[in-house]
PDB file of C-alpha atoms in Angstrom:
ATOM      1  CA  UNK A  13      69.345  48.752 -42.062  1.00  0.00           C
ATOM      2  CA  UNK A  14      67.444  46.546 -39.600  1.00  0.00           C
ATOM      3  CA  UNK A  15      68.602  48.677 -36.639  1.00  0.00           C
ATOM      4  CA  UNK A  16      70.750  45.510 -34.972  1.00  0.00           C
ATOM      5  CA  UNK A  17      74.381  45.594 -34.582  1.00  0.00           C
ATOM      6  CA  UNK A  18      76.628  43.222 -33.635  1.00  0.00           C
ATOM      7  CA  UNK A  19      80.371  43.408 -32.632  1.00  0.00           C
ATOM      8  CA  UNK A  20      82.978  42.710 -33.359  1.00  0.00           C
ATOM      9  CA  UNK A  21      82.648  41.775 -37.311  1.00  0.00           C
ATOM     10  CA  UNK A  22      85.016  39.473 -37.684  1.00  0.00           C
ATOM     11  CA  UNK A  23      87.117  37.552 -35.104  1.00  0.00           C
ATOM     12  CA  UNK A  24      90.065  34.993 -34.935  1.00  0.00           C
ATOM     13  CA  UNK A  25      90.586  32.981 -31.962  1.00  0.00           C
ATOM     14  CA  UNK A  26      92.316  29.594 -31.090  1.00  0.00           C
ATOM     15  CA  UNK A  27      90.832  26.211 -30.268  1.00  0.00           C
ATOM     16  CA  UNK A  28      90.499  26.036 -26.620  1.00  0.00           C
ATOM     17  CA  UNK A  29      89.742  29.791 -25.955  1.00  0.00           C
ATOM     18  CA  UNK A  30      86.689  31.907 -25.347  1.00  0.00           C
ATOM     19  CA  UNK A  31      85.142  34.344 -26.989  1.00  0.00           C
ATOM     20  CA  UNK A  32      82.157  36.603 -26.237  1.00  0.00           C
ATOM     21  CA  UNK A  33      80.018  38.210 -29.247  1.00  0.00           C
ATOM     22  CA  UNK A  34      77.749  41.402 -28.492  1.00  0.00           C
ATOM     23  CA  UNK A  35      74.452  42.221 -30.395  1.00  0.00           C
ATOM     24  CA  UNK A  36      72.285  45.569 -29.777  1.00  0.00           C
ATOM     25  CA  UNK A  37      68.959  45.052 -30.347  1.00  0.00           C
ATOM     26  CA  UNK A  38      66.418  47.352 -31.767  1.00  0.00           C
ATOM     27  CA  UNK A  39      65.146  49.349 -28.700  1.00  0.00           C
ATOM     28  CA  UNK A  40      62.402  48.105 -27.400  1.00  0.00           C
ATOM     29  CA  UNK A  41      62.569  44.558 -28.375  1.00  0.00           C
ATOM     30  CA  UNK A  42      62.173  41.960 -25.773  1.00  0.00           C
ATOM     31  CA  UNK A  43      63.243  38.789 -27.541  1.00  0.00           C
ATOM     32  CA  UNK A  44      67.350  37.957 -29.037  1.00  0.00           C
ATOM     33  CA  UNK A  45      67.616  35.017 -30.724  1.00  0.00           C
ATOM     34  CA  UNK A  46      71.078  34.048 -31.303  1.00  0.00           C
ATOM     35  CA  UNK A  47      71.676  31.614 -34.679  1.00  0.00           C
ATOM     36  CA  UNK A  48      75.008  29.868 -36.045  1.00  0.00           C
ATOM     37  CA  UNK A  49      75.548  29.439 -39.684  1.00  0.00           C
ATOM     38  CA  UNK A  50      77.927  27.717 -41.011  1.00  0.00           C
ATOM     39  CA  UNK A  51      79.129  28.054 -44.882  1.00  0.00           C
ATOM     40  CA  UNK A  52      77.052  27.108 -47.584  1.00  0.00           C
ATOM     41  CA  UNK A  53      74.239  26.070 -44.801  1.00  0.00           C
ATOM     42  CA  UNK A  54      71.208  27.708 -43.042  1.00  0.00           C
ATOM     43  CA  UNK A  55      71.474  29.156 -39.390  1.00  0.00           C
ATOM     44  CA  UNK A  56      71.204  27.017 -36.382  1.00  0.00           C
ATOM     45  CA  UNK A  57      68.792  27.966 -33.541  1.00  0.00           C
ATOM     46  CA  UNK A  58      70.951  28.220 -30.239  1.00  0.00           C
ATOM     47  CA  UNK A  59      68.720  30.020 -28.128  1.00  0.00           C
ATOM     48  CA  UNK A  60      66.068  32.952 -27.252  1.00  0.00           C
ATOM     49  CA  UNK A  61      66.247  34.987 -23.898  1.00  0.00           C
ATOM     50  CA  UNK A  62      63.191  37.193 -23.618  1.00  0.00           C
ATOM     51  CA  UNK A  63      63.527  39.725 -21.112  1.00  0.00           C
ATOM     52  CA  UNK A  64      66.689  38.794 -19.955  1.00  0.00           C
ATOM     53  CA  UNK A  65      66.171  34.793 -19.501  1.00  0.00           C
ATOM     54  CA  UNK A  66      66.955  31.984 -21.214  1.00  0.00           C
ATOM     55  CA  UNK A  67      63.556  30.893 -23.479  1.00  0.00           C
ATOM     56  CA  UNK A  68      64.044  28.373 -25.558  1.00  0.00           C
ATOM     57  CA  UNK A  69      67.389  26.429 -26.687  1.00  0.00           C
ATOM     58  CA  UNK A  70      68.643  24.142 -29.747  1.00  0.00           C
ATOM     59  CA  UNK A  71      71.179  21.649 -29.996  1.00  0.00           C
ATOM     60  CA  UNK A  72      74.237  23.520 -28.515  1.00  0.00           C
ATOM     61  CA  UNK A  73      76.209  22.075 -25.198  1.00  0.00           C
ATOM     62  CA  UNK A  74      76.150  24.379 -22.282  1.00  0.00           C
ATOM     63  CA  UNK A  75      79.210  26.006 -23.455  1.00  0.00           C
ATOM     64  CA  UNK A  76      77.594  27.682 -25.662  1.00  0.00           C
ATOM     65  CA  UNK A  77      76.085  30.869 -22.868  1.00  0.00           C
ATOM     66  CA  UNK A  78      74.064  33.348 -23.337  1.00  0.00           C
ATOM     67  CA  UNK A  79      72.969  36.734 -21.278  1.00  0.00           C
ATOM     68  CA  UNK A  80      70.467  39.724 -22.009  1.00  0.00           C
ATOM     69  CA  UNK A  81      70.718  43.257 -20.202  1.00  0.00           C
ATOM     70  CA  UNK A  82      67.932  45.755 -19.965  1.00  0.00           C
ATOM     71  CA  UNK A  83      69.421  48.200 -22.438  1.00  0.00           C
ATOM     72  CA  UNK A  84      68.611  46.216 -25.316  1.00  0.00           C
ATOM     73  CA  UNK A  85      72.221  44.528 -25.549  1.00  0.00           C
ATOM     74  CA  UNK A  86      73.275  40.238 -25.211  1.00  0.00           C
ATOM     75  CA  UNK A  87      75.760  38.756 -25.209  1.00  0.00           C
ATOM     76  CA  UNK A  88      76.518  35.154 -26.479  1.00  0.00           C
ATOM     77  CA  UNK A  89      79.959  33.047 -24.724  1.00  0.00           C
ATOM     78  CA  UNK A  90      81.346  30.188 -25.955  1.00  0.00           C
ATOM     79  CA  UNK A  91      83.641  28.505 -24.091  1.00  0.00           C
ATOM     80  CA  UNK A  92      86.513  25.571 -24.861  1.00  0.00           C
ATOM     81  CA  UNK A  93      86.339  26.715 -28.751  1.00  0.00           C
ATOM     82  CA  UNK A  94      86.604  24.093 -31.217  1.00  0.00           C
ATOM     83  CA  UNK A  95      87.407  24.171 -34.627  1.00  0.00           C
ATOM     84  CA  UNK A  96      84.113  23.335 -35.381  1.00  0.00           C
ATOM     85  CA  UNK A  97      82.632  26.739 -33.854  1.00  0.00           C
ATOM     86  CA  UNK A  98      84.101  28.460 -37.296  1.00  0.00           C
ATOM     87  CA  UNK A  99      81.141  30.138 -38.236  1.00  0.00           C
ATOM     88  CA  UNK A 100      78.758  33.452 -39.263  1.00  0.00           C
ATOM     89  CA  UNK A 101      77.115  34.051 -35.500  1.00  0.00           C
ATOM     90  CA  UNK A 102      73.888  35.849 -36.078  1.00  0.00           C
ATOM     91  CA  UNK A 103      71.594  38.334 -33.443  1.00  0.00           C
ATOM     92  CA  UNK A 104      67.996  39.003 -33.842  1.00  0.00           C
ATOM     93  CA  UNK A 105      65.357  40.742 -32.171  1.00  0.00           C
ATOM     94  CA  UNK A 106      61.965  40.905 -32.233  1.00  0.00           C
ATOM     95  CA  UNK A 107      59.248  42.682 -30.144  1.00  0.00           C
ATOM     96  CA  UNK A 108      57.821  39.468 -27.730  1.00  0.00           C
ATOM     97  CA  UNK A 109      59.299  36.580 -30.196  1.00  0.00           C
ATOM     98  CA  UNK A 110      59.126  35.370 -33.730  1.00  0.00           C
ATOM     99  CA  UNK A 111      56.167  34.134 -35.039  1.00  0.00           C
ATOM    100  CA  UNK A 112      53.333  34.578 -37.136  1.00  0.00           C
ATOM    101  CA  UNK A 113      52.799  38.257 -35.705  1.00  0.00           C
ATOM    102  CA  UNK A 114      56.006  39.172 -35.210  1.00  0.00           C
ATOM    103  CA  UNK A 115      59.195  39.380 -37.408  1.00  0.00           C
ATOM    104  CA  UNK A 116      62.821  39.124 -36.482  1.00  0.00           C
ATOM    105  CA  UNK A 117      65.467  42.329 -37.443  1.00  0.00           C
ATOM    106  CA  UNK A 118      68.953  40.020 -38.000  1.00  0.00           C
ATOM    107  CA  UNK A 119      72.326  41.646 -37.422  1.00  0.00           C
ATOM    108  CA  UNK A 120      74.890  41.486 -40.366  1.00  0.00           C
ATOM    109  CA  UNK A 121      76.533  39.178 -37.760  1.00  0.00           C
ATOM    110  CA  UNK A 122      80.348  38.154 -36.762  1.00  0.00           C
ATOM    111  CA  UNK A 123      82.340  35.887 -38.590  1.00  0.00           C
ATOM    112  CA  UNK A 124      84.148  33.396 -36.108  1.00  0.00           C
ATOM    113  CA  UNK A 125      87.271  31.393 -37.364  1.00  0.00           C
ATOM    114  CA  UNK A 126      88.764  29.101 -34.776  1.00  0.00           C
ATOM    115  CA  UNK A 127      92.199  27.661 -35.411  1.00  0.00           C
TER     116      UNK A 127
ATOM    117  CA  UNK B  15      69.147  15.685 -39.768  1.00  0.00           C
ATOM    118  CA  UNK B  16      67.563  19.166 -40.961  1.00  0.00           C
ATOM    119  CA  UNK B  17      63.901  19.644 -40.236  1.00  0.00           C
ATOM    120  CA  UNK B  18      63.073  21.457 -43.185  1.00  0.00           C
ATOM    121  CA  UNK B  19      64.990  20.368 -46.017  1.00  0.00           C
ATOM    122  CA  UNK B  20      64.756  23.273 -49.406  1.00  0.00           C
ATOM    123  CA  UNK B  21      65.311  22.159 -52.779  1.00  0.00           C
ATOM    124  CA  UNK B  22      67.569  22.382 -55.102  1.00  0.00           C
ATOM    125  CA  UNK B  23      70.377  23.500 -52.938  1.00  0.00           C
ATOM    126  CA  UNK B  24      72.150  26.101 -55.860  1.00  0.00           C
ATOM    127  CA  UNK B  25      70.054  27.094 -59.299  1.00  0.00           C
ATOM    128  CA  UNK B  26      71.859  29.153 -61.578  1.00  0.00           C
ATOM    129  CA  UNK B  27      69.805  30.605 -64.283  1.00  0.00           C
ATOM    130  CA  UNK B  28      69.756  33.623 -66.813  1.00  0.00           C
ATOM    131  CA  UNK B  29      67.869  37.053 -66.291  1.00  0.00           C
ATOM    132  CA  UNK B  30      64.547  36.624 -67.446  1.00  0.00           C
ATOM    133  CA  UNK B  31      64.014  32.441 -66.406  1.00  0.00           C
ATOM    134  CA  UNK B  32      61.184  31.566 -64.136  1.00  0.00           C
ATOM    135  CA  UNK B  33      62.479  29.414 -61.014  1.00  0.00           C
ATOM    136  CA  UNK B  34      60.433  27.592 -57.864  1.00  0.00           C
ATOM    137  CA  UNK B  35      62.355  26.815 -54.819  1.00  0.00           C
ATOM    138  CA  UNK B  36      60.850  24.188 -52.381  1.00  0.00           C
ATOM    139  CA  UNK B  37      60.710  23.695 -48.736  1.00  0.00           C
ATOM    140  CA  UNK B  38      59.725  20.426 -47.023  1.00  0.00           C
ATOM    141  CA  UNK B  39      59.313  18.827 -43.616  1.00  0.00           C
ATOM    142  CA  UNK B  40      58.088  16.065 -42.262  1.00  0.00           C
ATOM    143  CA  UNK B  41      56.572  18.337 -39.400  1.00  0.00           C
ATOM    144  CA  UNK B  42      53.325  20.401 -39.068  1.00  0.00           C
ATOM    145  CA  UNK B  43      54.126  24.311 -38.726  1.00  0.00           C
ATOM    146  CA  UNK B  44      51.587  26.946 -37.942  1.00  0.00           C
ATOM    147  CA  UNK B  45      53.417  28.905 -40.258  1.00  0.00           C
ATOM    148  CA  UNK B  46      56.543  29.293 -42.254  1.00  0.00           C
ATOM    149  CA  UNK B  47      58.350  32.292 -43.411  1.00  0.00           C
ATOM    150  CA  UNK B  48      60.661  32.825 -46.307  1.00  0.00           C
ATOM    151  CA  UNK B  49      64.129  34.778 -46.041  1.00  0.00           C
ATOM    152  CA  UNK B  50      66.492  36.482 -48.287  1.00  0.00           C
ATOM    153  CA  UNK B  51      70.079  36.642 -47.475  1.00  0.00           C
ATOM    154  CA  UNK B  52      72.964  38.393 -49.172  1.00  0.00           C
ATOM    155  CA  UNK B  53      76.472  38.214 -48.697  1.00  0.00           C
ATOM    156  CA  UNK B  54      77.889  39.835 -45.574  1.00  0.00           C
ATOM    157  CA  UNK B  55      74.332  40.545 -44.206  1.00  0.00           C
ATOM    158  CA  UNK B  56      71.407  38.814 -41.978  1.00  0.00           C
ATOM    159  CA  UNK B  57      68.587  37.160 -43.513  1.00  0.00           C
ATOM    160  CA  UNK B  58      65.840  39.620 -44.123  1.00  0.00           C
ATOM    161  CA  UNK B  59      62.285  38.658 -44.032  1.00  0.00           C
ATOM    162  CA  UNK B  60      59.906  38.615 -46.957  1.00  0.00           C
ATOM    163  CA  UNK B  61      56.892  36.766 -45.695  1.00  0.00           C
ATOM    164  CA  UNK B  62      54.941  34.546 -43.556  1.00  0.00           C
ATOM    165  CA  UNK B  63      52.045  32.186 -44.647  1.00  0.00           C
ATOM    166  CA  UNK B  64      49.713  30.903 -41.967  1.00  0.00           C
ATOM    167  CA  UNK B  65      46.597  29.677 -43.834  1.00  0.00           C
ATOM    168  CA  UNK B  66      47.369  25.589 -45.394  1.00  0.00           C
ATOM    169  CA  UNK B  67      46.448  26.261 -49.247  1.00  0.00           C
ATOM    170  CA  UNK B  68      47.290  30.042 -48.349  1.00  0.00           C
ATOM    171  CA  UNK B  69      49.260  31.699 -51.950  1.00  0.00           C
ATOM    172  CA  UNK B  70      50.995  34.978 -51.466  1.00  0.00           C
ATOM    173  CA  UNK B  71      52.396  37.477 -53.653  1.00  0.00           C
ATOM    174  CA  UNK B  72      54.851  40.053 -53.402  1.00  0.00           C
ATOM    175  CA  UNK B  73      55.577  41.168 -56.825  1.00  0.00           C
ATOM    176  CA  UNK B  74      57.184  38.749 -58.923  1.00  0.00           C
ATOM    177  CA  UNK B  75      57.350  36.131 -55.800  1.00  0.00           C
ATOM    178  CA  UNK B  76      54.643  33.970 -55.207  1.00  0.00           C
ATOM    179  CA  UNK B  77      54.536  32.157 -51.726  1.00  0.00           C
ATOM    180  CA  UNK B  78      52.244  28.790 -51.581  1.00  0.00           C
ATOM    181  CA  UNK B  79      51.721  27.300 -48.320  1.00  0.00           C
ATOM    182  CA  UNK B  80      50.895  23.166 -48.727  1.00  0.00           C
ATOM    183  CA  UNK B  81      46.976  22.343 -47.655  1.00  0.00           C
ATOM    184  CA  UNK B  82      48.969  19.694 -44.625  1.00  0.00           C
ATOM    185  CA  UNK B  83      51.339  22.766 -43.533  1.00  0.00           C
ATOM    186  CA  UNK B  84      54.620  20.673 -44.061  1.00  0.00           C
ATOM    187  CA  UNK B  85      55.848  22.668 -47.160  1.00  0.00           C
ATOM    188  CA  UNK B  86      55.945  25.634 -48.938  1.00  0.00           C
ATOM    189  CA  UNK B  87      57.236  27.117 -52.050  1.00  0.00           C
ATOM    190  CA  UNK B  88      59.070  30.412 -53.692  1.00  0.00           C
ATOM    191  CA  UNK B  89      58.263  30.930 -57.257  1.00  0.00           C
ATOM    192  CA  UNK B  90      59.936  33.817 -59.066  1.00  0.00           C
ATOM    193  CA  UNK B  91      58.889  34.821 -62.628  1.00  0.00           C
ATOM    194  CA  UNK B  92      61.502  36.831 -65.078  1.00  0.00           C
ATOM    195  CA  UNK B  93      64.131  36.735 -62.528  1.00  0.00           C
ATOM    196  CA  UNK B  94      66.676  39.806 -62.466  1.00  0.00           C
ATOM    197  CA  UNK B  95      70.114  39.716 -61.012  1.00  0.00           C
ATOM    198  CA  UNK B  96      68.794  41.670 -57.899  1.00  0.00           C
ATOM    199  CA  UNK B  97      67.189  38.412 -57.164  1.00  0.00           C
ATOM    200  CA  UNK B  98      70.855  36.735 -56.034  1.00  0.00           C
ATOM    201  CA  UNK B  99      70.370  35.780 -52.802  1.00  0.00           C
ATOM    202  CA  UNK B 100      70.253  32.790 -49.993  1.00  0.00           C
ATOM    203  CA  UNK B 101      67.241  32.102 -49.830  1.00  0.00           C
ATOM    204  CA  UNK B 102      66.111  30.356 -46.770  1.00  0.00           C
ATOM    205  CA  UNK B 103      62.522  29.217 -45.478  1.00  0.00           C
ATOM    206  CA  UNK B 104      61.740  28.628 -41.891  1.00  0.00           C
ATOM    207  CA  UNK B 105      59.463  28.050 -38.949  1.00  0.00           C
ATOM    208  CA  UNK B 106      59.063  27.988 -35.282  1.00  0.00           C
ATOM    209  CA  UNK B 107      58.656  24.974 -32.261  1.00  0.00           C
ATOM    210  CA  UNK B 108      55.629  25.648 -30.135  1.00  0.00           C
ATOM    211  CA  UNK B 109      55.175  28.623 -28.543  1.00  0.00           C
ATOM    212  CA  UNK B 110      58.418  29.652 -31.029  1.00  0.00           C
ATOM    213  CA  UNK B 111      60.725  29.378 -28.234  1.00  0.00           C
ATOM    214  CA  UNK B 112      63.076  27.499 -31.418  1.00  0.00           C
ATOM    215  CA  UNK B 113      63.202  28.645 -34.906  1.00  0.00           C
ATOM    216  CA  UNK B 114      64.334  26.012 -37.830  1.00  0.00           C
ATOM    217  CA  UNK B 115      65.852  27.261 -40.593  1.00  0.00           C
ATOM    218  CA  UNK B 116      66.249  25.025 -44.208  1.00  0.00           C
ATOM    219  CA  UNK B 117      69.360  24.440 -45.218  1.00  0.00           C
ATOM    220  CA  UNK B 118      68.761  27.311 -47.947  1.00  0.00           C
ATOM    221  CA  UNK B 119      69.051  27.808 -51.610  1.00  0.00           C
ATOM    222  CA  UNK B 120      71.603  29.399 -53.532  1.00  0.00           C
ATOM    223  CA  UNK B 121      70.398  31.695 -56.254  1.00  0.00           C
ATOM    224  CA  UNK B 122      71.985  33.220 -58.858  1.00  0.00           C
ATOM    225  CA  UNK B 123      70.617  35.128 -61.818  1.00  0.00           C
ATOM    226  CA  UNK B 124      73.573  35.891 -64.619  1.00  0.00           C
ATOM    227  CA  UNK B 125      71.997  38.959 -66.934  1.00  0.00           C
TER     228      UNK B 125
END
């Protein structure tokens, strides 16, 4: 038990709609981190928000949205789904940001299948 | 194009075998960390290396940082079929505003 949860667990939507995915962090963590993994592959880095703004981002268009609230919670949006966007979408939080100090708690994650 | 690339991508071997997973880049980190993931969970962490030469061990997993900091490797001895697992290295951009994850190996230990 890492102490993050995400919602919902799995989810089935069709190309062209949007979906939003929730993540509670552990409380008092500053930092989500959302990741997409696709089968048989690693995650993907979409973006960090530490204390509730955008921090970093990867390779993702801007329909891929993010937001953080002060309780703890974020939510990721994608918009326009593709078929593409099938895929594990993972949360994690840390205290003030991976990195050699600090470790990231990853949700179990929700499963995403576009058709 | 996958910044670290691990090696070999699935290794299926029998309780008892000793394996070493790699993880290369082409890119200096200031550290790397090594994951475990199972099926229908996150990735959990098992550890980070800092130092360039730096050799951890936790257990029967050693953890070897290269001397340049552009690779690292996993070495399990007598693996047990508890050791199934994704196992994926990674690192952060400056500042770790990004995290890179490898592309992961896919271990499985038959008893």
């Amino acid at each position: 038990e890492t102490g993050v949860t995400q919602s919902p667990t799995h989810l089935i939507k069709t190309r062209g709609q949007q979906v939003t995915l929730r993540c509670s962090s552990q409380s008092g963590h500053n930092t989500v981190s959302w990741y997409q993994q696709a089968l048989g592959q690693g995650p993907q880095f979409i973006f960090q928000y530490y204390r509730e703004e955008e921090n970093g981002r990867g390779n993702f268009p801007p329909r891929f949205s993010g937001l953080q609230f002060p309780n703890y919670s974020s939510e990721l949006n994608v918009n326009a789904l593709e078929l593409d966007d099938s895929a594990l979408y993972l949360c994690a939080s840390s205290l003030d940001g991976p990195g050699e100090e600090e470790t990231q708690y990853f949700g179990p994650g929700t499963r995403l299948l576009v058709l | 194009t996958q910044l670290l690339e691990q090696s070999p991508q699935f290794l299926s071997i029998q309780e008892g075998e000793n394996l070493t997973v790699y993880c290369n880049s082409s890119s200096v980190f200031s550290s790397l960390q090594w994951y475990r993931q199972e099926p229908g969970e996150g990735p959990v962490l098992l550890v980070t290396v800092v130092t360039g030469g730096e050799v951890k061990k936790l257990k029967r997993l050693t953890f070897q940082f290269g001397d340049a900091r552009k690779d690292s490797s996993l070495h399990i001895t007598a693996a047990q079929p508890g050791d199934t697992g994704l196992y994926l290295c990674a690192g952060g951009g400056y500042n770790f505003n990004k995290f890179y994850f490898g592309s992961g190996t896919k271990l499985n230990v038959k008893p």
